[in-house]
Amino acid sequence: MAITTVVLNILLPPLAVFLKHGLSGTFLISLILTAIGWLPGVIHAFIVND
């Protein structure tokens, strides 16, 4: 995993997921989880961008 991906996973989880998977269901899940709370969004981003 590149350092830029790690930084984006932490700062802007939906953007990191979007850059890897595009506009898909995974991106929407990331948006919802980040809206609920920052930490669930970060965890999801790290799992999806593995």
C-alpha angles and dihedrals in degrees: 000000000000121000091242090057091051092050092048091047089057101039104032111011097177092052091052091051091046093052091052102037106018125219101339143121090280090059092050091050089051091052092050094047092048091049090052092049138331096240097056089051092051093048091049092048092052092048095047096042094049 
